Short mmCIF file of C-alpha atoms in Angstrom, two decimals:
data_model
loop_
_atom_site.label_atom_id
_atom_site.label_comp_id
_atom_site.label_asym_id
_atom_site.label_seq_id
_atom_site.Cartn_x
_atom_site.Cartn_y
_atom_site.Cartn_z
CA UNK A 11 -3.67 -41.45 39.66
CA UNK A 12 -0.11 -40.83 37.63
CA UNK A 13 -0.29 -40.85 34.56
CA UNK A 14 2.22 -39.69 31.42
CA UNK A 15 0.79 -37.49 28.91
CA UNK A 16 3.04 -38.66 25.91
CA UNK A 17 2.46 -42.87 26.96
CA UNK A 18 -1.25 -42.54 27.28
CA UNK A 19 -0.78 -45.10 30.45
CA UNK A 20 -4.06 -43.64 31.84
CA UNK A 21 -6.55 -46.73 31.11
CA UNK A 22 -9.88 -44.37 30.84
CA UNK A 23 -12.10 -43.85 27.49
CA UNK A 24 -11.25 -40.22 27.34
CA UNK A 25 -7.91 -38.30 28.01
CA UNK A 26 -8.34 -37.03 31.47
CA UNK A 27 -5.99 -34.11 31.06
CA UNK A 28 -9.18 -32.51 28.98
CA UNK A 29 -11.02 -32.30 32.60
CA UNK A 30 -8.76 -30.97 34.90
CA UNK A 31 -9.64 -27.30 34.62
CA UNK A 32 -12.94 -27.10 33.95
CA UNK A 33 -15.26 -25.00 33.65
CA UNK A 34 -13.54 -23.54 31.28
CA UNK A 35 -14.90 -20.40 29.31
CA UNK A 36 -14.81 -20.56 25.70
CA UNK A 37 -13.37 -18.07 23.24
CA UNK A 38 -15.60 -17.45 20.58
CA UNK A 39 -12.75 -16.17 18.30
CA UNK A 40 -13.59 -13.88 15.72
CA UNK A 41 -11.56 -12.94 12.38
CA UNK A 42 -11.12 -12.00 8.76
CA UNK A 43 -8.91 -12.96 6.33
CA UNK A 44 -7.65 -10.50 3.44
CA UNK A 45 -10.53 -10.43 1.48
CA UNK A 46 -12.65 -9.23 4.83
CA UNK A 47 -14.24 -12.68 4.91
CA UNK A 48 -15.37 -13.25 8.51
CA UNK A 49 -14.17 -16.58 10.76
CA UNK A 50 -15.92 -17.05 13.65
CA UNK A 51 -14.55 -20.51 15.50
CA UNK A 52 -14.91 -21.59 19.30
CA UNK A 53 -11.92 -22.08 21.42
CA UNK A 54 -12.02 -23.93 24.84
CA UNK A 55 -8.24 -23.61 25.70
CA UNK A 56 -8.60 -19.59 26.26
CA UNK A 57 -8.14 -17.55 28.35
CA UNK A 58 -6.83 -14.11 30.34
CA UNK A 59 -3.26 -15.04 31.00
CA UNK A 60 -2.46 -11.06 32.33
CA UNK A 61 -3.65 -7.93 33.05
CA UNK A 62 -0.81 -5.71 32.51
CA UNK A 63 -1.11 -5.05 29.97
CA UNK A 64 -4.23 -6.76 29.40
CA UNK A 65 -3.26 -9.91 27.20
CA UNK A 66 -5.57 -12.95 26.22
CA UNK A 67 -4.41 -16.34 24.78
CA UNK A 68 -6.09 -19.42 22.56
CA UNK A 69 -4.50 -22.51 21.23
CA UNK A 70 -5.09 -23.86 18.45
CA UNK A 71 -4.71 -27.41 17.15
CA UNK A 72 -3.63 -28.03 13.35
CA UNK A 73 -6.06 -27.30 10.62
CA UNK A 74 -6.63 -29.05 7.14
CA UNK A 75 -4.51 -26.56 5.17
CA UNK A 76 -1.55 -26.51 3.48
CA UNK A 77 0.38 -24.52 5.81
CA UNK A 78 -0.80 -26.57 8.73
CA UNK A 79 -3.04 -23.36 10.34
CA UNK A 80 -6.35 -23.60 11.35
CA UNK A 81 -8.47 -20.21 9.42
CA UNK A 82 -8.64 -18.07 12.50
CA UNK A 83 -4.87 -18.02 13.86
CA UNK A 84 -4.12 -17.71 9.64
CA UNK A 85 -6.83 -14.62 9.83
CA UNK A 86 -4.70 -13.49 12.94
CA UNK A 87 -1.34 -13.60 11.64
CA UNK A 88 -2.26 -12.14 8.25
CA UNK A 89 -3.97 -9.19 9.81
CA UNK A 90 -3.24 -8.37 13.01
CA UNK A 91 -6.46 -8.03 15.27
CA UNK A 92 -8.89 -10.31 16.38
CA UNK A 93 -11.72 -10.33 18.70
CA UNK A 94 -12.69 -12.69 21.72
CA UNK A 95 -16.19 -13.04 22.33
CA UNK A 96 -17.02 -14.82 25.52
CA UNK A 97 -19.83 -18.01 24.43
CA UNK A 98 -22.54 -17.99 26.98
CA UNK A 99 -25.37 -20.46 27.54
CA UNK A 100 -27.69 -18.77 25.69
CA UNK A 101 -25.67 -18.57 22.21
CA UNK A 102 -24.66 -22.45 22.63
CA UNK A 103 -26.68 -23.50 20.14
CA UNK A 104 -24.63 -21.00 17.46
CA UNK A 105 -21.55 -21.78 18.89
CA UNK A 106 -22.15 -25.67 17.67
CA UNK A 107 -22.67 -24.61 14.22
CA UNK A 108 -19.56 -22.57 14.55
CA UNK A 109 -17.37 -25.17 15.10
CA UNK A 110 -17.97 -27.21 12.07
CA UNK A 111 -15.43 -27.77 9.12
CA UNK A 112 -16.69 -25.14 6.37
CA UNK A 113 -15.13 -23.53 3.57
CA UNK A 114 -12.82 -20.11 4.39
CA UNK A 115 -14.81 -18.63 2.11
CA UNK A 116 -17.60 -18.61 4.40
CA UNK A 117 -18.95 -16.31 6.78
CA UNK A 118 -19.25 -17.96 9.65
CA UNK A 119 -21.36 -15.33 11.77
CA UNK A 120 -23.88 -15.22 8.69
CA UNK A 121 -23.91 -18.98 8.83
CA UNK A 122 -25.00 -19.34 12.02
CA UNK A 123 -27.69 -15.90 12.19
CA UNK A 124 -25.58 -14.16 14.55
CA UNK A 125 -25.14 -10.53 14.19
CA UNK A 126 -21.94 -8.57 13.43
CA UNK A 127 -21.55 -5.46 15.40
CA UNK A 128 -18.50 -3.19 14.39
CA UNK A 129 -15.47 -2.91 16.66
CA UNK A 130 -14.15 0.59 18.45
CA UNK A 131 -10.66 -0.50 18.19
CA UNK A 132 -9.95 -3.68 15.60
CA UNK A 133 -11.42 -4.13 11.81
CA UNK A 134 -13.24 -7.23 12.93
CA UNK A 135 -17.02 -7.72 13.90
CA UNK A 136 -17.46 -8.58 17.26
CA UNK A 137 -20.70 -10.62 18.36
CA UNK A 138 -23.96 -8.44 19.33
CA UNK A 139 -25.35 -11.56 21.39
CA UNK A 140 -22.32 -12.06 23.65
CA UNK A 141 -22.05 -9.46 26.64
CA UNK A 142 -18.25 -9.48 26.12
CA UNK A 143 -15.90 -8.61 23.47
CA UNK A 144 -12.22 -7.95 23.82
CA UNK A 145 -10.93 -6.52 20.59
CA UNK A 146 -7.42 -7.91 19.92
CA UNK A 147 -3.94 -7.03 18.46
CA UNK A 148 -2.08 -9.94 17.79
CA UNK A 149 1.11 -10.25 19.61
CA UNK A 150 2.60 -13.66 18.95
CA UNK A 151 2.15 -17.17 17.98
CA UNK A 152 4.34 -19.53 19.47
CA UNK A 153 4.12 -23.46 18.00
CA UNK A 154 4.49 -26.12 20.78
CA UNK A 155 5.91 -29.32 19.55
CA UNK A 156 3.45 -32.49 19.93
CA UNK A 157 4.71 -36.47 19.91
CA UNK A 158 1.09 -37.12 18.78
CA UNK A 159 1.34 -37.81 14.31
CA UNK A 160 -1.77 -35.20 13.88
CA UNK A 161 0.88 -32.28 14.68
CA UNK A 162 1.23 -28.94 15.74
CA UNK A 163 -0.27 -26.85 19.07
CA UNK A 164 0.13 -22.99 18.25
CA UNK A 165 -0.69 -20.38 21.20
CA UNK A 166 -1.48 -17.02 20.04
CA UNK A 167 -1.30 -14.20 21.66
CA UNK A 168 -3.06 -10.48 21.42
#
């Protein structure tokens, strides 16, 4: 099948290009914003992209505020560090309630009974139920142009 991304030619219910890699692991993406208020938001375009030096990536699609951001890559930018907790099977169920639309003024680990452990390296909890954690400095954010009206792609980096 041939099919172009921008023309949506591809005549099935769903956009195939969200298959093509899968599985896929998903980045459980952990944050806080200036006032040390904790985001905790699921990320299925993640992943290792090197290992020298060791360097992660997520993307991002736009969020409902002003500046266009979604809270975590806002967290990210604002302070520098993140963490990226791998979701497993058995913390599914939290990861759901993670990915719902709630206010950034709400602690999204204490929403969904999860429990913050402190970092060695980064000012941001990492998960305690997830077996793997890589604390994060941000490196970059790069925003990828989209044809689509809803907007903006931006890759970050740390």
């Amino acid at each position: 099948m041939f099919y172009e991304p921008v023309k949506n030619n591809h005549g099935l219910s769903k956009n195939p290009f969200n298959s093509l890699v899968v599985p896929r692991p998903i980045g459980w993406i952990s944050s806080i914003d200036t006032e040390g208020i904790v985001n905790l938001a699921p990320y299925s375009f993640f992943n290792a992209v090197c290992y020298r030096p060791p360097t992660v990536m997520f993307a991002s699609g736009s969020g409902s505020g002003p500046d266009g951001m979604k809270d975590s890559l806002r967290n990210i930018e604002a302070t520098g560090e993140f963490v990226c907790n791998l979701a497993t099977w058995e913390t599914r169920e939290q990861m759901n309630q993670t990915s719902a639309s709630v206010s950034s003024k709400t602690d999204e680990m204490e929403l969904s009974g999860l429990t913050p452990l402190s970092s060695n390296l980064v000012n941001v909890p990492r998960v305690a139920e997830t077996p793997v954690n890589l604390e994060c400095r941000y490196l970059k954010s790069v925003l990828v142009p989209s044809w689509e009206e809803k907007g903006q792609i931006f890759y970050c980096s740390g």
